[in-house]
PDB file of C-alpha atoms and ligand atoms in Angstrom:
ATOM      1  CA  UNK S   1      -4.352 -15.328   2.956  1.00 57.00           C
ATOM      2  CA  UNK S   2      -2.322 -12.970   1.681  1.00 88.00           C
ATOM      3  CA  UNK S   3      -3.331 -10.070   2.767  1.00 92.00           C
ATOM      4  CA  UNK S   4      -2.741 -11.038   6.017  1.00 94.00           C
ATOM      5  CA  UNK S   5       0.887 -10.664   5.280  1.00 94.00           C
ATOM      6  CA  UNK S   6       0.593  -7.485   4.149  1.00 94.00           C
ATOM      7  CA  UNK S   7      -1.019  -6.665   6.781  1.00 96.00           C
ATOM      8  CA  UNK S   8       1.496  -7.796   9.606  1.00 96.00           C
ATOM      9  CA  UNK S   9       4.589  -6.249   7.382  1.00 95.00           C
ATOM     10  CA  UNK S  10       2.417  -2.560   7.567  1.00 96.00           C
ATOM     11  CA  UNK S  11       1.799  -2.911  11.169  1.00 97.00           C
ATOM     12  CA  UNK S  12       5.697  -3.607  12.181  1.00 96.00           C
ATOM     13  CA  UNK S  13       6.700  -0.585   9.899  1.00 95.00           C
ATOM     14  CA  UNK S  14       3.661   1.959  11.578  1.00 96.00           C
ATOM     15  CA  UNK S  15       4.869   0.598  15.148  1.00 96.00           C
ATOM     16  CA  UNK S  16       8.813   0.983  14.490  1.00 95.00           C
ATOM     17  CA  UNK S  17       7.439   4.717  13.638  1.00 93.00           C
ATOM     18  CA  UNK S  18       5.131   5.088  16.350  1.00 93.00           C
ATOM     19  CA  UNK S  19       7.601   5.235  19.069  1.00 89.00           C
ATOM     20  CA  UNK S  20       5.220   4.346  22.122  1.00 92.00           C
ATOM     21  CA  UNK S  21       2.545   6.649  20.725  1.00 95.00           C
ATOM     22  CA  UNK S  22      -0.953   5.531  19.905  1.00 96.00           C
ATOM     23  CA  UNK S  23      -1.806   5.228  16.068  1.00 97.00           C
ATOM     24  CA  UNK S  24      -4.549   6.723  15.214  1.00 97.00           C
ATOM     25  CA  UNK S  25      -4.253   6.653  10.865  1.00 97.00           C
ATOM     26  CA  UNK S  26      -2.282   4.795   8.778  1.00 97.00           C
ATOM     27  CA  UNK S  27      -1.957   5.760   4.684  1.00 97.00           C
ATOM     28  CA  UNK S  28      -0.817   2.906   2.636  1.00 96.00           C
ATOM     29  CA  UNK S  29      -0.166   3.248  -0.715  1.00 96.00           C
ATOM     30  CA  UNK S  30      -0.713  -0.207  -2.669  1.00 94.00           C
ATOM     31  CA  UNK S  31      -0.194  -0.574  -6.377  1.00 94.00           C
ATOM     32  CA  UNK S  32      -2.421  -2.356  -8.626  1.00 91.00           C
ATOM     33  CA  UNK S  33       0.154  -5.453  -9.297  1.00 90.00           C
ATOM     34  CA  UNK S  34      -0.157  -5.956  -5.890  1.00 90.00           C
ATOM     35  CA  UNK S  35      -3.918  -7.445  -6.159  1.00 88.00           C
ATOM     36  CA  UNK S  36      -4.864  -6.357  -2.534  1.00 92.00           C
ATOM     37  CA  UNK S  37      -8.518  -6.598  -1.407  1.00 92.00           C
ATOM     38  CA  UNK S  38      -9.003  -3.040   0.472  1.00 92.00           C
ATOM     39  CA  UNK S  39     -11.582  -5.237   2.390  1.00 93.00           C
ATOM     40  CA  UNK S  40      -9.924  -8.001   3.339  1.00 95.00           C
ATOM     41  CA  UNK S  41      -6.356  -6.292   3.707  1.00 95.00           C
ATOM     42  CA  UNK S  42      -8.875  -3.898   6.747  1.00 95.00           C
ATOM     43  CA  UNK S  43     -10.033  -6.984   8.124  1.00 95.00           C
ATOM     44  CA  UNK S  44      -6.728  -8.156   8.296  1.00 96.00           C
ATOM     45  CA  UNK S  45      -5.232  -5.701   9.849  1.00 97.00           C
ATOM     46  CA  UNK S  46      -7.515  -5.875  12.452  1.00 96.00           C
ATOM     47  CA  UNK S  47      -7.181  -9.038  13.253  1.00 96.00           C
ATOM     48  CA  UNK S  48      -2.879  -8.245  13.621  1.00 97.00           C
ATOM     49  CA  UNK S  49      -2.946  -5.031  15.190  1.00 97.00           C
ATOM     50  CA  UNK S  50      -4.945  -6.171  17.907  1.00 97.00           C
ATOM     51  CA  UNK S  51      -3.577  -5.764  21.650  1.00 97.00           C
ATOM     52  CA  UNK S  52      -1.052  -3.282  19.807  1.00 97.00           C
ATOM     53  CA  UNK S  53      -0.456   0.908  19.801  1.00 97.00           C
ATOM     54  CA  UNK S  54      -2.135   0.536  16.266  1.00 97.00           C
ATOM     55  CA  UNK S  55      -5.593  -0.898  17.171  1.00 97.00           C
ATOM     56  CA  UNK S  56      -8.536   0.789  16.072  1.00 96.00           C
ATOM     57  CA  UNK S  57      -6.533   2.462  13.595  1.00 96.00           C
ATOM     58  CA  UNK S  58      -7.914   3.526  10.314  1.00 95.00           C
ATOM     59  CA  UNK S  59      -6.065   1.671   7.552  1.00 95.00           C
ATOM     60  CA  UNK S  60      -6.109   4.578   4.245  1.00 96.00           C
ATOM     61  CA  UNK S  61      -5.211   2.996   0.877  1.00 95.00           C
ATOM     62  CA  UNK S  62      -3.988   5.007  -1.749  1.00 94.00           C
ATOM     63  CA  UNK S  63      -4.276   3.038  -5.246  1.00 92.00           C
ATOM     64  CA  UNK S  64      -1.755   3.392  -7.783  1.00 94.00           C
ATOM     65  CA  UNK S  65      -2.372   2.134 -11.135  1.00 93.00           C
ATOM     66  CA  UNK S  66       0.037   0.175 -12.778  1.00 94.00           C
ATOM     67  CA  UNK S  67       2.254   1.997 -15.838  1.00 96.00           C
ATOM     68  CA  UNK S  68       4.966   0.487 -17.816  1.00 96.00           C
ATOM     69  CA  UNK S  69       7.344   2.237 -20.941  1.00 97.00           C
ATOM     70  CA  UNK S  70       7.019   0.346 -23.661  1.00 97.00           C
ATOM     71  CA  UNK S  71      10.722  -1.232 -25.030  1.00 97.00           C
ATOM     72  CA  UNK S  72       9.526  -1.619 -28.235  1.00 97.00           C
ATOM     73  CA  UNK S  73       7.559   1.931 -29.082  1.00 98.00           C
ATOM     74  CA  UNK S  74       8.446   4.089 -26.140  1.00 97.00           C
ATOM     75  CA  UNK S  75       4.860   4.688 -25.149  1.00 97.00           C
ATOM     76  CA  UNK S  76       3.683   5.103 -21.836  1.00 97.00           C
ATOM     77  CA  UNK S  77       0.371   3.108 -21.016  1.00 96.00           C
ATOM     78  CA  UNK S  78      -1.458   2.500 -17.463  1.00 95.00           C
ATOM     79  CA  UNK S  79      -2.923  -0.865 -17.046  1.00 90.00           C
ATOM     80  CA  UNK S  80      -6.371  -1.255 -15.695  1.00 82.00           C
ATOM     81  CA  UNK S  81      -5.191  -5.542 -15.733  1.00 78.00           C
ATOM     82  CA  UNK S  82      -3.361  -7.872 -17.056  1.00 82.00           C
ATOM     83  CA  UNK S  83      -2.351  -8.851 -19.764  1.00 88.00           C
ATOM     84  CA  UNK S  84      -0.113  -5.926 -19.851  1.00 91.00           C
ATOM     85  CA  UNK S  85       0.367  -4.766 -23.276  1.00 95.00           C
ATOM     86  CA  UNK S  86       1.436  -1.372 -24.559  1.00 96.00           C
ATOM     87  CA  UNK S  87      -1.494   0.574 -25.563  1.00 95.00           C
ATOM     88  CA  UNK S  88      -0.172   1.823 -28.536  1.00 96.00           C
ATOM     89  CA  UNK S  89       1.563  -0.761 -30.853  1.00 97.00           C
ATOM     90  CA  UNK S  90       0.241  -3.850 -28.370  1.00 96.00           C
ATOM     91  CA  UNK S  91       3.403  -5.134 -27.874  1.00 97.00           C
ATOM     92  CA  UNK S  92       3.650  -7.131 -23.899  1.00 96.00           C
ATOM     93  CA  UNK S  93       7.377  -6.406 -23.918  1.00 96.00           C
ATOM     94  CA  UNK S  94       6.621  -3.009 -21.477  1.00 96.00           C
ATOM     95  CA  UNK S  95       9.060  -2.032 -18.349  1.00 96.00           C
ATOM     96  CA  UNK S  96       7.012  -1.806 -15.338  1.00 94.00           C
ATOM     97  CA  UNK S  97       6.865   1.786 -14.139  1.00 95.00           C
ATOM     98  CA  UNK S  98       4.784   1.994 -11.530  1.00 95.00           C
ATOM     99  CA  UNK S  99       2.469  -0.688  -9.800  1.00 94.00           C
ATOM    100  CA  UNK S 100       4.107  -3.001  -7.551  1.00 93.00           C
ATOM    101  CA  UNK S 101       4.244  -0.231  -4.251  1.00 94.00           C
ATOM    102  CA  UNK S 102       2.911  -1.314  -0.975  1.00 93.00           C
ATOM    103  CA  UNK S 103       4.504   1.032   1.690  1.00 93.00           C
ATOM    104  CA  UNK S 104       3.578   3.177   4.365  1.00 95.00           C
ATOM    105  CA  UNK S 105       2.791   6.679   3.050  1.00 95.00           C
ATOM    106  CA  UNK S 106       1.692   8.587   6.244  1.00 96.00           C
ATOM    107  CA  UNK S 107       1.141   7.882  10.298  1.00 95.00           C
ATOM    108  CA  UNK S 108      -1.249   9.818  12.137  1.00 96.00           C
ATOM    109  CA  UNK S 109      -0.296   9.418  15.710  1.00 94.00           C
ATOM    110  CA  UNK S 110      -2.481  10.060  19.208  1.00 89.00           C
ATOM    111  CA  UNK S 111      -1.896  14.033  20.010  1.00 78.00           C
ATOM    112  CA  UNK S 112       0.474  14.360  16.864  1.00 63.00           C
ATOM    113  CA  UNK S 113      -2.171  16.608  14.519  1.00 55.00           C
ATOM    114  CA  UNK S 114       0.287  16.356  11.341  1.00 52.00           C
ATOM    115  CA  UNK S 115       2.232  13.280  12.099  1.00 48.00           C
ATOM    116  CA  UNK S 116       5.224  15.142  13.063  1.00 49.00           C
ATOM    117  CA  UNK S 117       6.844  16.275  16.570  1.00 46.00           C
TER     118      UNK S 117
HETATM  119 ZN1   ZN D   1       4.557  -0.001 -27.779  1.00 79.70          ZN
END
């Protein structure tokens, strides 16, 4: 399962953060390339985090679509899927732009209202 994966690589990253402290929240953002399951990337995550500073804690995905410049027009198009073609003369020969993000945005720690010291 892949998400599982994911899930174990966000929960070493939030504890290397946490310092000792309990985590309460943990923003993700994910891109679209990345074909996570919010569902099953939660469950996941449970299942890891458990007997750690992070269990219990509320996994937050942030979703960003994919985008890609396109070589041959210079257009700009997001992709809701795949194929991904540029939008405005069709052509599949587009630079990835944005999409393929999975990293830990934000950590909401016990006692820590803003995440900071
Ligand atoms: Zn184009």
């Amino acid at each position: 399962m892949h998400e599982l994966s994911i899930a174990d690589a966000l929960l070493q990253i939030a504890l290397t953060h946490a310092d000792g402290r309990r985590i309460e929240r943990i923003e993700v953002k994910v891109g679209h390339l990345r074909q996570v399951v919010p569902d099953a990337l939660a469950f996941a995550f449970a299942l890891v985090s458990e007997g750690t500073l992070a269990e219990g804690a509320t996994l937050e995905l942030d979703h960003i679509p994919a985008a890609g410049t396109c070589r041959a027009c210079g257009a700009t198009t997001e992709f809701d899927g795949f194929p991904l073609a540029c939008a405005g003369c069709g052509s599949l020969d587009v630079e990835l732009v944005r999409g393929e993000e999975l990293l830990v945005d934000a950590l909401t720690m016990e006692g820590v209202a803003s995440g900071r010291r």
